[in-house]
Amino acid sequence: MPDTPRKSYADLFRTPEFSPLFLSTSANIAAQTVSGLALGTLVFRATDSPLLSALSMFGPALAQVLGATLFLSGADRLPPRAALTGLSLAFAAATAALALPGLPVWAMLAIVLAEGLIASLGGGVRWGLLNEILTKDGYLAGRSLFNMMSGVMQITGYAAGGVLVTLLSPRLCLLLAAGLYGAAAGLALLLTRRPPRAAGRPSVTATWRANALLWSARPRRHVYLALWLPNGLVVGCESLYVSYDPRAAGTLFACAALGMLAGDVTVGRLLPARLRPRLGVPLLVLLAAPYLAFFLRPPLPLTAVLVALASVGFGASLVQQERLVTLTPDELTGHALGLHSAGMLTAQGLAATLAGTVAQFTSPATAMTAMAVASLAVTLTLTVASRRDAGDGGLLPRRVPEAA
């Protein structure tokens, strides 16, 4: 089947509402990057604990599973502009609170877990709105551009954050991040007022019902597991950058963002549509394989190259998200993408906790290699299961029945 025409990036910016959503999300990601590095450094300096440092940076993701269980129906049942504005303001307040002098580590962790709980709604609102603005035929190009922006923001944020944390202080960086969240809220107000995509009020019952419906179809289950598990385990490796090499953590995070940017450009713009489904598994293998060498403690230049190469594999998520959108009814798009986002972040938080625990009893380098082995094992298991159920030879089958 011939490739369908794809929107160019210039076409996206000519689409009404795309620019304010893009800019607001950019400010949010910049704030997350700066605040995460600052908080991780602050906690590591106070405790000298790889586990607590990893939890401070990735712990908010652990609360995503609770939010996805209780609040996710709001992704399609709340007005998008009001929801995005309110979420950014809440993050601004919470991040400013983290900068309070003398705040104990347990209080910091409580605040970041609360941030994760309210953030569980953000992914569904944001990506559901993106799909509404661009429609399904433009979603891949739009999400690719958002991922590229995320890579650029992370490269810039981690590089600048690493310098600012060293020259100034982690608390001043947290205040800067709070200001960025405030800017994101202001940009979200430029969006057009839109009604909710689905009727009814958000409720726990509605959330459970939609979750059950989305999980009931085998094709979607495969996509969700492929989105959550291999990715999450590799993020467990990333959560140990600070304890692995405190002075070079900003460099390693920036290299990871650079690799992710390269992967998104390749998958989103360079690969023809007919090849994308076949590259899901190779990209997941690439995501984990370079970390197998970390137990050897390679020199920093080689470590940076390995990190960048591995992060190209994050491009697999674009292939999987495209499949998820095609399998989901329009009225559940926001919920489905929110479940992907919440589940992925939860898996990342659990992996960061596991990686930090292993590092606590061994070493960060050993823990990173162990997480990479686990990621490869999960990818192999999912691939075998997908081939057995679909008979299509890939982790993301092109055509499978919507049966449980």
XYZ file of C-alpha atoms in Angstrom:
404
model
C 0.000 0.000 0.000
C 1.490 3.383 -0.930
C 2.466 5.813 1.787
C -0.160 8.422 2.593
C 0.896 12.082 2.383
C 2.159 13.473 5.655
C 1.849 17.002 6.966
C 5.039 19.008 7.024
C 6.140 20.713 10.216
C 5.369 24.077 8.607
C 1.800 22.879 7.958
C 1.452 22.099 11.653
C 2.302 25.636 12.722
C -0.250 26.980 10.257
C -2.913 24.909 12.010
C -4.977 27.013 14.459
C -4.171 26.368 18.144
C -1.098 24.261 17.429
C 1.378 27.034 18.277
C 0.046 27.945 21.749
C -0.186 24.263 22.692
C 3.355 23.691 21.432
C 4.770 26.705 23.299
C 2.954 25.927 26.537
C 4.198 22.347 26.448
C 7.734 23.580 25.713
C 7.706 25.748 28.832
C 6.384 22.833 30.880
C 9.141 20.506 29.704
C 11.833 23.103 30.312
C 10.503 23.525 33.853
C 10.428 19.761 34.457
C 13.994 19.410 33.203
C 15.482 22.175 35.314
C 13.515 21.260 38.449
C 14.272 17.535 38.140
C 18.026 18.017 37.890
C 18.024 20.625 40.669
C 15.969 18.473 43.013
C 17.958 15.314 42.294
C 21.195 17.172 43.025
C 19.765 18.766 46.179
C 18.621 15.420 47.578
C 21.859 13.618 46.671
C 23.921 16.319 48.401
C 21.771 16.002 51.520
C 21.593 12.200 51.708
C 24.370 10.723 49.500
C 21.730 8.144 48.514
C 21.302 6.956 44.892
C 17.844 5.629 45.786
C 16.529 8.901 47.226
C 18.115 10.909 44.408
C 16.403 8.701 41.822
C 13.095 8.912 43.692
C 13.252 12.693 43.866
C 13.645 12.927 40.082
C 11.352 10.116 38.971
C 9.208 9.470 42.047
C 6.308 11.626 40.789
C 5.733 8.981 38.158
C 4.833 6.483 40.889
C 1.681 8.473 41.651
C 0.583 8.273 38.017
C -0.994 4.849 38.529
C -3.284 6.233 41.254
C -4.231 9.192 39.086
C -4.910 6.927 36.116
C -7.187 4.819 38.316
C -9.156 7.703 39.805
C -9.048 10.832 37.643
C -8.267 9.924 34.043
C -11.857 10.214 32.824
C -11.324 13.967 33.156
C -8.995 13.881 30.143
C -12.032 13.834 27.826
C -14.601 15.387 30.190
C -12.872 18.671 31.156
C -12.440 21.788 28.980
C -8.848 21.456 27.689
C -7.793 25.097 28.112
C -8.914 25.346 31.733
C -7.385 21.980 32.605
C -3.966 22.749 31.111
C -3.854 26.203 32.709
C -4.793 24.865 36.131
C -2.251 22.036 35.982
C 0.598 24.410 35.121
C -0.328 26.762 37.972
C -0.434 23.851 40.412
C 3.048 22.789 39.328
C 4.324 26.342 39.713
C 3.125 26.456 43.314
C 4.486 23.011 44.185
C 7.901 23.699 42.630
C 8.187 26.999 44.493
C 7.430 25.115 47.722
C 10.316 22.715 47.000
C 12.697 25.679 47.082
C 11.838 26.566 50.702
C 15.017 26.564 52.842
C 15.185 23.840 55.467
C 12.499 21.687 53.845
C 13.205 18.077 54.935
C 13.761 15.376 52.332
C 10.562 13.515 53.312
C 8.544 16.676 52.642
C 10.219 17.115 49.251
C 9.293 13.544 48.302
C 5.706 14.102 49.472
C 5.426 17.198 47.267
C 6.817 15.485 44.170
C 4.446 12.551 44.676
C 1.559 15.023 44.848
C 2.848 16.556 41.601
C 2.742 13.136 39.993
C -0.844 12.638 41.117
C -2.085 15.841 39.480
C 0.129 15.294 36.425
C -1.635 12.006 35.649
C -4.397 14.048 34.044
C -2.095 16.266 31.972
C -0.970 13.764 29.358
C -4.503 12.762 28.429
C -5.702 16.361 28.170
C -2.687 17.515 26.152
C -2.427 14.633 23.684
C -6.172 14.301 23.287
C -6.283 18.001 22.373
C -3.390 17.532 19.938
C -5.268 14.713 18.223
C -8.377 16.917 18.087
C -6.453 19.838 16.582
C -4.615 17.762 13.959
C -6.944 14.754 13.501
C -5.565 11.211 13.421
C -3.834 11.580 10.045
C -1.682 14.392 11.422
C -1.109 13.048 14.918
C 2.165 11.226 14.174
C 3.771 14.307 12.606
C 2.544 16.476 15.461
C 3.696 14.109 18.186
C 7.039 13.713 16.412
C 7.510 17.479 16.494
C 6.537 17.593 20.166
C 9.061 14.856 20.923
C 11.737 16.745 18.999
C 10.910 19.860 20.973
C 11.139 17.813 24.145
C 14.609 16.679 23.127
C 15.732 20.234 22.425
C 14.256 21.490 25.707
C 15.949 18.697 27.620
C 19.304 19.272 25.940
C 19.065 22.978 26.715
C 17.542 22.495 30.145
C 20.003 19.904 31.372
C 22.992 21.769 29.971
C 21.867 25.101 31.422
C 20.595 23.446 34.596
C 23.907 21.703 35.168
C 25.723 25.038 34.920
C 23.198 26.892 37.082
C 23.169 24.216 39.781
C 26.967 24.463 39.982
C 27.271 28.248 39.794
C 24.176 29.244 41.756
C 22.235 26.726 43.825
C 19.602 24.003 43.317
C 16.991 26.113 45.151
C 17.411 29.058 42.793
C 16.992 26.643 39.881
C 13.736 25.414 41.438
C 12.446 29.006 41.576
C 13.380 29.420 37.908
C 11.416 26.276 37.106
C 8.398 27.614 39.003
C 8.519 30.728 36.818
C 8.599 28.567 33.688
C 5.490 26.724 34.863
C 3.782 30.086 35.324
C 4.709 31.021 31.754
C 3.244 27.722 30.541
C -0.050 28.586 32.243
C -0.125 31.974 30.525
C 0.517 30.410 27.115
C -2.246 27.850 27.671
C -4.711 30.726 28.029
C -4.084 31.530 24.341
C -5.851 28.303 23.372
C -9.423 28.528 22.094
C -12.196 27.531 24.473
C -13.273 24.040 23.490
C -15.987 21.881 25.004
C -15.012 18.509 26.496
C -14.688 15.669 23.982
C -17.021 13.401 25.957
C -20.252 14.071 27.819
C -20.668 13.552 31.544
C -18.723 14.489 34.632
C -15.341 13.007 35.492
C -15.709 10.201 38.010
C -13.894 7.183 39.369
C -16.553 4.906 37.864
C -16.167 6.444 34.410
C -12.395 6.104 34.679
C -12.605 2.427 35.604
C -15.119 1.721 32.834
C -12.973 3.329 30.128
C -9.799 1.684 31.424
C -11.483 -1.709 31.302
C -12.722 -1.098 27.750
C -9.291 -0.017 26.527
C -7.566 -2.946 28.209
C -10.119 -5.509 26.948
C -8.725 -5.648 23.387
C -5.597 -7.762 22.908
C -4.030 -5.467 20.266
C -4.217 -2.480 22.617
C -2.836 -4.541 25.508
C 0.228 -5.403 23.420
C 0.733 -1.763 22.475
C 0.403 -0.559 26.054
C 2.882 -3.105 27.410
C 5.364 -2.255 24.654
C 4.987 1.439 25.475
C 5.394 0.989 29.215
C 7.881 -1.743 30.101
C 11.039 -1.643 27.914
C 10.986 2.158 27.970
C 10.458 2.323 31.733
C 13.318 -0.036 32.530
C 15.758 2.042 30.478
C 14.591 5.202 32.222
C 15.675 3.356 35.361
C 19.194 3.527 33.915
C 18.806 7.265 33.340
C 17.629 7.816 36.921
C 21.129 6.820 38.100
C 23.087 9.411 36.100
C 23.468 11.672 39.129
C 24.852 8.912 41.365
C 26.837 7.336 38.502
C 28.762 10.554 37.817
C 27.507 13.614 39.756
C 29.707 16.072 37.844
C 28.710 14.779 34.411
C 25.014 14.099 35.052
C 23.889 17.163 33.088
C 26.052 16.093 30.153
C 24.622 12.563 30.175
C 21.034 13.818 30.335
C 21.746 16.213 27.449
C 23.257 13.392 25.363
C 20.214 11.223 26.073
C 17.938 14.044 24.895
C 20.054 14.472 21.757
C 19.698 10.784 20.918
C 15.954 10.917 21.517
C 15.729 13.900 19.179
C 17.560 11.972 16.450
C 15.240 9.001 16.876
C 12.113 11.141 16.668
C 13.297 12.879 13.495
C 14.121 9.535 11.905
C 10.821 7.856 12.775
C 8.577 10.883 12.419
C 9.922 12.352 9.182
C 12.428 10.108 7.429
C 10.985 6.592 7.587
C 8.252 5.708 5.083
C 4.990 4.585 6.675
C 5.284 1.042 5.328
C 8.540 0.454 7.216
C 7.651 1.945 10.592
C 5.740 -1.051 12.044
C 8.709 -3.344 11.303
C 11.192 -1.202 13.229
C 9.442 -1.259 16.591
C 11.441 -4.228 17.908
C 14.892 -3.158 16.578
C 14.421 0.265 18.150
C 13.520 -1.279 21.508
C 16.647 -3.448 21.327
C 18.744 -0.372 20.544
C 17.161 1.399 23.514
C 18.684 -1.037 26.007
C 21.717 -2.661 24.390
C 24.304 0.157 24.878
C 23.760 0.100 28.654
C 25.083 -3.468 28.796
C 28.597 -1.987 28.745
C 28.146 0.299 31.736
C 29.342 -2.201 34.320
C 32.789 -1.769 32.721
C 32.742 1.956 33.643
C 33.763 3.270 30.197
C 35.385 6.725 30.031
C 33.054 9.721 29.891
C 33.307 10.401 26.116
C 32.358 6.787 25.329
C 29.645 6.834 27.998
C 28.121 9.929 26.404
C 28.121 8.270 22.969
C 26.491 5.116 24.355
C 23.778 7.151 26.081
C 22.998 9.108 22.903
C 22.928 5.925 20.789
C 20.599 4.159 23.200
C 18.167 7.073 23.301
C 17.616 6.871 19.543
C 15.568 3.796 20.462
C 12.950 5.956 22.172
C 11.657 6.539 18.636
C 9.867 3.204 19.041
C 7.208 4.991 21.084
C 6.076 6.953 18.011
C 5.443 3.703 16.145
C 3.477 2.364 19.094
C 1.468 5.546 19.654
C 0.449 5.673 16.008
C -0.872 2.138 16.368
C -2.705 3.002 19.583
C -4.492 5.972 17.990
C -5.714 3.821 15.092
C -7.121 1.261 17.549
C -8.997 3.778 19.716
C -12.458 5.345 19.219
C -12.410 9.135 18.870
C -14.354 9.756 22.076
C -11.728 7.832 24.082
C -8.616 9.224 22.424
C -7.672 11.514 25.298
C -8.284 8.781 27.848
C -6.302 6.228 25.834
C -3.325 8.562 25.396
C -3.565 9.588 29.035
C -3.498 5.925 30.074
C -0.403 5.470 27.913
C 1.256 8.499 29.492
C 0.301 7.575 33.073
C 1.268 3.936 32.644
C 4.581 4.833 31.038
C 5.473 7.283 33.787
C 4.412 4.805 36.460
C 6.662 2.170 34.906
C 9.483 4.710 34.831
C 8.962 5.557 38.497
C 8.923 1.892 39.509
C 12.025 1.253 37.414
C 13.800 4.221 38.989
C 12.968 2.832 42.432
C 14.201 -0.622 41.452
C 17.365 0.772 39.865
C 18.081 2.925 42.897
C 17.593 -0.056 45.212
C 19.946 -2.256 43.187
C 22.500 0.570 43.058
C 22.227 1.014 46.826
C 23.397 -2.582 47.374
C 25.788 -2.882 44.406
C 26.791 0.174 42.364
C 25.068 2.529 39.893
C 27.048 1.004 36.997
C 25.981 -2.536 37.885
C 22.375 -1.481 38.352
C 22.277 0.209 34.940
C 23.492 -2.948 33.229
C 20.938 -5.049 35.125
C 18.088 -2.770 34.050
C 19.234 -3.022 30.421
C 19.192 -6.830 30.611
C 15.661 -6.705 32.035
C 14.506 -4.379 29.247
C 15.857 -6.702 26.552
C 14.201 -9.697 28.220
C 10.816 -7.918 28.270
C 11.164 -6.907 24.613
C 11.912 -10.516 23.647
C 8.937 -11.805 25.650
C 6.515 -9.295 24.144
C 7.787 -10.013 20.646
C 7.254 -13.764 21.016
C 3.763 -13.229 22.460
C 2.830 -10.793 19.696
C 3.980 -13.147 16.964
C 2.095 -16.048 18.501
C -1.168 -14.085 18.812
C -1.041 -12.114 15.564
C 1.097 -14.184 13.225
C 2.468 -10.958 11.754
C 6.108 -11.209 12.814
C 6.316 -7.987 14.786
C 5.616 -6.451 18.147
C 2.998 -4.170 16.604
C 0.918 -6.160 14.098
C -0.511 -4.268 11.174
C -3.907 -5.910 11.186
C -5.337 -7.852 14.092
C -8.905 -8.440 15.244
C -10.371 -6.320 18.040
C -10.920 -9.339 20.285
C -10.020 -9.870 23.886
